Coordinates of C-alpha atoms in Angstrom, one line a residue:
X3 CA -35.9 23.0 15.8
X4 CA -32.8 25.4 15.6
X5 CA -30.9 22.3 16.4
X6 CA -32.0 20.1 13.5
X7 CA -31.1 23.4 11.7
X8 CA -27.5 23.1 12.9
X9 CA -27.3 19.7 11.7
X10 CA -28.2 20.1 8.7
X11 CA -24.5 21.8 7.3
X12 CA -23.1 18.7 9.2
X13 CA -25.6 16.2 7.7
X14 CA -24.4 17.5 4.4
X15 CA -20.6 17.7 4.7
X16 CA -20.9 13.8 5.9
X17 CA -23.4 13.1 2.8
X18 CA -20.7 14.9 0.2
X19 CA -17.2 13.9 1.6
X20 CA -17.7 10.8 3.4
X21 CA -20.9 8.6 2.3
X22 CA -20.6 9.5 -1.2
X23 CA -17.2 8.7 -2.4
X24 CA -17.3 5.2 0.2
X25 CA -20.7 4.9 -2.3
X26 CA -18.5 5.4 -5.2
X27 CA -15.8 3.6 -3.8
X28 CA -17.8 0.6 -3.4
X29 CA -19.7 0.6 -6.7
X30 CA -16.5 1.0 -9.1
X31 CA -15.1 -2.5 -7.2
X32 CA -17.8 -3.9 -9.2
X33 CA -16.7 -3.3 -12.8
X34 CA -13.4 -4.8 -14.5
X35 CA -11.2 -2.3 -16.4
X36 CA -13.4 -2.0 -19.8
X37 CA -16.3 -0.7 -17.5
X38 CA -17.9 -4.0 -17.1
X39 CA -20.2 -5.6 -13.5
X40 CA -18.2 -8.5 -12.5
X41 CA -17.2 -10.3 -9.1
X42 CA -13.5 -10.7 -10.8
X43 CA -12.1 -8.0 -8.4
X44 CA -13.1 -9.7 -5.3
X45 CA -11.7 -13.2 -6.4
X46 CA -8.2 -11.5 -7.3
X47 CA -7.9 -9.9 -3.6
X48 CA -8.0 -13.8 -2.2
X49 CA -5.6 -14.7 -4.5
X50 CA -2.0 -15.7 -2.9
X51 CA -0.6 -12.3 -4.5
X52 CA -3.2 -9.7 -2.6
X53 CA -2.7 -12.3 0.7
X54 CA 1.0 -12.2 0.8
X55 CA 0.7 -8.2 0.3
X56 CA -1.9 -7.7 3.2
X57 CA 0.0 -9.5 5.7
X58 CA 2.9 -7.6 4.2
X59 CA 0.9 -4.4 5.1
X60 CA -0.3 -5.7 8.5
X61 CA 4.1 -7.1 9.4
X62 CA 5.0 -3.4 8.4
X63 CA 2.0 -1.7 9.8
X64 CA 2.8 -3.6 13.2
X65 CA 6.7 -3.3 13.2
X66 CA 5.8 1.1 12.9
X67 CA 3.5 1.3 15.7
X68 CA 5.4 -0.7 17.9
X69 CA 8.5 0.5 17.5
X70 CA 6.7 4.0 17.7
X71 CA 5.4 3.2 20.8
X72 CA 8.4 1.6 22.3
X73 CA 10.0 5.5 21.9
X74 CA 6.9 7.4 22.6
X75 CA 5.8 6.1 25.9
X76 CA 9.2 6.7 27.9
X77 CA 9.3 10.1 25.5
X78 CA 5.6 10.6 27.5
X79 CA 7.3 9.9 30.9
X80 CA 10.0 11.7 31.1
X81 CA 8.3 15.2 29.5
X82 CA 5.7 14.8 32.2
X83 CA 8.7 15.2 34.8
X84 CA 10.1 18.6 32.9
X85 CA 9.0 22.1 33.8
X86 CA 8.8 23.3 30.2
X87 CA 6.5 20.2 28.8
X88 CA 5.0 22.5 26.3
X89 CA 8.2 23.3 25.3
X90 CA 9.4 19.7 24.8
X91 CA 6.2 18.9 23.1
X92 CA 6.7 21.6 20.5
X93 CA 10.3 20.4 19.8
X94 CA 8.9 17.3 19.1
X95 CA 6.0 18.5 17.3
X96 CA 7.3 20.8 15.4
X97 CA 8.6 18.7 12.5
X98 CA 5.2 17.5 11.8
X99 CA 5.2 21.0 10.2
X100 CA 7.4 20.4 7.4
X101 CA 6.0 18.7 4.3
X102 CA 5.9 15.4 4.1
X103 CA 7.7 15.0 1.0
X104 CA 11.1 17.5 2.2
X105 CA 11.3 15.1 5.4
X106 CA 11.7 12.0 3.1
X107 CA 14.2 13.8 0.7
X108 CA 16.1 14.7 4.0
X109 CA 16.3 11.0 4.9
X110 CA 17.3 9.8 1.2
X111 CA 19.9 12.1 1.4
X112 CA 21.2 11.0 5.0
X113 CA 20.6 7.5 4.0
X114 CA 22.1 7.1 0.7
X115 CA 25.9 6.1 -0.1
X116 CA 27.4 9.5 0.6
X117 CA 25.0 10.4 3.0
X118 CA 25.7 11.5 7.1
X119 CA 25.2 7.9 7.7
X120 CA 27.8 6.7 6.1
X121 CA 30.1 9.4 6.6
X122 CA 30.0 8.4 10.5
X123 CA 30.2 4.8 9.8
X124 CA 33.1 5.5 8.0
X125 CA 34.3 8.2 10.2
X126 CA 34.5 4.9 12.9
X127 CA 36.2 2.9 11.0
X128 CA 32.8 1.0 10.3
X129 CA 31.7 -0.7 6.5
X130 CA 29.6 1.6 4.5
X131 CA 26.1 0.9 4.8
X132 CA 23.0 0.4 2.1
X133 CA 20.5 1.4 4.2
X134 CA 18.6 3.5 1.1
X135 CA 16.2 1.0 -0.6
X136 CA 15.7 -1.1 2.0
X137 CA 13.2 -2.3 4.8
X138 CA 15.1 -1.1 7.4
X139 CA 14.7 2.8 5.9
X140 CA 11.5 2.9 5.4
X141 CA 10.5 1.7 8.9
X142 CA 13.0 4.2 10.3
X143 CA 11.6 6.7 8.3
X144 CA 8.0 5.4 9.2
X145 CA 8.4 5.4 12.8
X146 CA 10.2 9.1 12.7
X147 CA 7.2 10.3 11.0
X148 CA 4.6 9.5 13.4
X149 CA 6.1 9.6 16.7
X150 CA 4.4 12.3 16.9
X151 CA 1.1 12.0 17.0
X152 CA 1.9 8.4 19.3
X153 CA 3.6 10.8 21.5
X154 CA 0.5 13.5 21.5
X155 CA -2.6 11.0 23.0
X156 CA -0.1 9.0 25.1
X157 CA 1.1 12.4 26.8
X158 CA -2.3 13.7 27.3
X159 CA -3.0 10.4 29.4
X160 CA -0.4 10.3 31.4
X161 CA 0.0 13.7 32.0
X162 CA -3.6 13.5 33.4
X163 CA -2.4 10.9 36.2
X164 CA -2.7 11.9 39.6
X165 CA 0.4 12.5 41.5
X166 CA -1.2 11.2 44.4
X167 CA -1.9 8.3 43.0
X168 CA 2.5 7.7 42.0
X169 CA 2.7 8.4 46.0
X170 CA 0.2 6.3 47.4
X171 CA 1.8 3.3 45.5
X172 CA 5.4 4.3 46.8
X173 CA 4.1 4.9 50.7
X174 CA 2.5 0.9 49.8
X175 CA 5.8 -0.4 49.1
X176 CA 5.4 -0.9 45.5
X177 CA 8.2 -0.6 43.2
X178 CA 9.1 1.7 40.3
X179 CA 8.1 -1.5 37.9
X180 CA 4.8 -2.2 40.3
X181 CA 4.1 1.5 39.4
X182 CA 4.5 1.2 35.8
X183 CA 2.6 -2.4 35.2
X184 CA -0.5 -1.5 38.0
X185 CA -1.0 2.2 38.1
X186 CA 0.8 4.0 35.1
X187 CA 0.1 1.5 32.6
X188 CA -3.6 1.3 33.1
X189 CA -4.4 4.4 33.5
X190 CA -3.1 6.1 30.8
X191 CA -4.6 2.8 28.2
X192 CA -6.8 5.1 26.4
X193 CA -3.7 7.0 25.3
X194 CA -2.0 4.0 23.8
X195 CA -5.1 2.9 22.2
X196 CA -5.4 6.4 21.0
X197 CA -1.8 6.4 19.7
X198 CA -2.1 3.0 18.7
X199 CA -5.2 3.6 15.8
X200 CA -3.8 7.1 14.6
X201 CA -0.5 5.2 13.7
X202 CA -1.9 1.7 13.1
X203 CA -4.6 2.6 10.5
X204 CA -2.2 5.1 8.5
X205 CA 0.7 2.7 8.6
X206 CA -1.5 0.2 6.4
X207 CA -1.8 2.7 3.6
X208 CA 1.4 4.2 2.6
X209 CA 2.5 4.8 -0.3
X210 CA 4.7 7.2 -1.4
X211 CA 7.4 6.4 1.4
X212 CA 7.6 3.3 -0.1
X213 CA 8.5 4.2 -3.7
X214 CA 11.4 6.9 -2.6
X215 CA 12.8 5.2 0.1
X216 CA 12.7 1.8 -0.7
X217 CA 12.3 2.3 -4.2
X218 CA 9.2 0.3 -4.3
X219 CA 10.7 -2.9 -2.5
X220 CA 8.4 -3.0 -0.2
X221 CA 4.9 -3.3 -1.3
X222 CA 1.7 -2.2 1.1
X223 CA -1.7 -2.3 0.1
X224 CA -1.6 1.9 -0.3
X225 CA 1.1 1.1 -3.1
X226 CA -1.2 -1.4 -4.6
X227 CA -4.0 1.0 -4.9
X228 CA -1.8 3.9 -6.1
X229 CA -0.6 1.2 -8.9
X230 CA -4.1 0.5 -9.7
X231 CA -5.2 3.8 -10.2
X232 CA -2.3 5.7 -11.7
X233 CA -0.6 3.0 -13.3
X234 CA -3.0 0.4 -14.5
X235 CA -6.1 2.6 -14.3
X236 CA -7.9 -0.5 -13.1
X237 CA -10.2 1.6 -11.2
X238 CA -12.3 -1.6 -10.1
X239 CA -9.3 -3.2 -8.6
X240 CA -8.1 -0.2 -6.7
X241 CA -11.5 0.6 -5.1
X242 CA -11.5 -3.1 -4.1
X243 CA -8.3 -3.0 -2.4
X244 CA -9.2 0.0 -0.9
X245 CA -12.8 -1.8 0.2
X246 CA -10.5 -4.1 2.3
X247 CA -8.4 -1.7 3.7
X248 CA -11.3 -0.2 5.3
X249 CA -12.8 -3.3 6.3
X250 CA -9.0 -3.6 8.0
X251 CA -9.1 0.1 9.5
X252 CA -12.7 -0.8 11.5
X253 CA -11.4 -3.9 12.7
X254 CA -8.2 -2.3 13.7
X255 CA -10.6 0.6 15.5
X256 CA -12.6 -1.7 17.4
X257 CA -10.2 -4.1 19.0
X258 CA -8.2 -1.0 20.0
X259 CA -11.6 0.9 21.1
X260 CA -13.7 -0.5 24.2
X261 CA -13.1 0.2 27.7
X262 CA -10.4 -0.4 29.9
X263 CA -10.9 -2.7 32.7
X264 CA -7.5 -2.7 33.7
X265 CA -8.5 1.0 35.0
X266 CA -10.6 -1.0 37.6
X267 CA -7.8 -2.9 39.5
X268 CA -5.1 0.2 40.0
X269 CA -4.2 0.3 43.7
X270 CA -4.5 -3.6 44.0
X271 CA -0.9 -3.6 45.0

């Protein structure tokens, strides 16, 4: 009894802030923008526009995690060698602190014409560089932003390895890159799937990266829906896009969720 009444505070939190506005999310992608039921919304996402600007979403969305993970996984590594890995952790952490909004100001400024980027190309002898309002930026930017929280679940895995385990493989003859593909890799999956959906699934919906660095270049579905609701005020259409970016998150969360059979076959060397 006293733990149905413990529940119940939890039973209502989920009710108010997640199953009611997915409820009202859902039933405004049913009504045009004069307040009208119609299907219209759902036969504009498949249109070539809305295609072109989820694959758009996906390419970007893709090109951030991976490049995030291709920093934060070494990152993971070496840390777990140091002495001081909280200490490492926090330097790396700490920005995540700062507001959101001061960090992309800081990187307009570095990236603009008289910016520190510049300034060293040209301190080299090197062309100046448009870097602000481009691709490029706002995947920089992107990938800076979240390293952390790659770093965070991939560091936790690996961290968690055995030594033992790096030992046994070596007194077996197997090679740093043996130790990496068959023990390290494996074993610290969970981690990178981790990383992979608290990247991944945000990734998809920015918004306001894209209108100060790139100047709204670059489109993602999170632009589209902040278009349609504070632009437009097509309500319907925004909820709808933001209908299929869920649908998008749960697939994303259950290829990357599952268990690891890889974990199976460490120490077939």
């Amino acid at each position: 009894m006293m733990r149905r009444l413990l529940f119940i505070p939890y039973l209502i939190w989920i009710v108010l802030f997640v199953v009611a506005p997915l409820g009202l999310m859902v039933g405004y992608s049913f009504f045009d923008i004069s307040g009208n039921p119609t299907l219209e919304n759902y036969g504009a996402f498949f249109s070539s526009e809305y295609f072109n600007m989820t694959m758009s979403s996906f390419w970007y969305a893709f090109l951030i995690t991976f490049f995030s993970l291709l920093i934060s996984y070494p990152l993971a590594l070496v840390i777990r060698q140091t002495e001081r890995k909280m200490f490492w952790l926090l330097l790396i952490i700490l920005p995540t602190w700062i507001n959101l909004l001061l960090k992309t100001y800081a990187f307009i400024g570095m990236f603009g014409k008289e910016g520190l980027v510049n300034a060293v190309a040209t301190a080299f002898g090197l062309a100046e560089q448009q870097l602000l309002f481009s691709d490029i930026a706002f995947v920089i930017v992107s990938v800076y932003i979240f390293i952390p929280f790659m770093l965070l679940p991939i560091f936790n895995a690996v961290d968690g390895i055995e030594n033992n385990l790096l030992s046994a493989a070596r007194d077996l003859g197997a090679s740093k890159w043996d130790i990496l593909r068959r023990v390290l890799l494996p074993l610290s999956m969970p981690g990178i799937k981790t990383g992979i959906q608290v990247v991944f699934i945000p990734s998809l919906s920015l918004f306001m990266i894209t209108r100060l660095i790139t100047g709204n270049k670059v489109i993602t579905l999170g632009t589209a829906i902040e278009q349609q609701f504070l632009t437009t005020e097509n309500w319907g259409m925004g909820s709808t896009i933001g209908v299929f970016l869920i649908l998008a998150m749960m697939l994303v969360m259950t290829v990357t969720s599952g268990k690891n059979k890889e974990a199976g076959r460490v120490g077939r060397l």
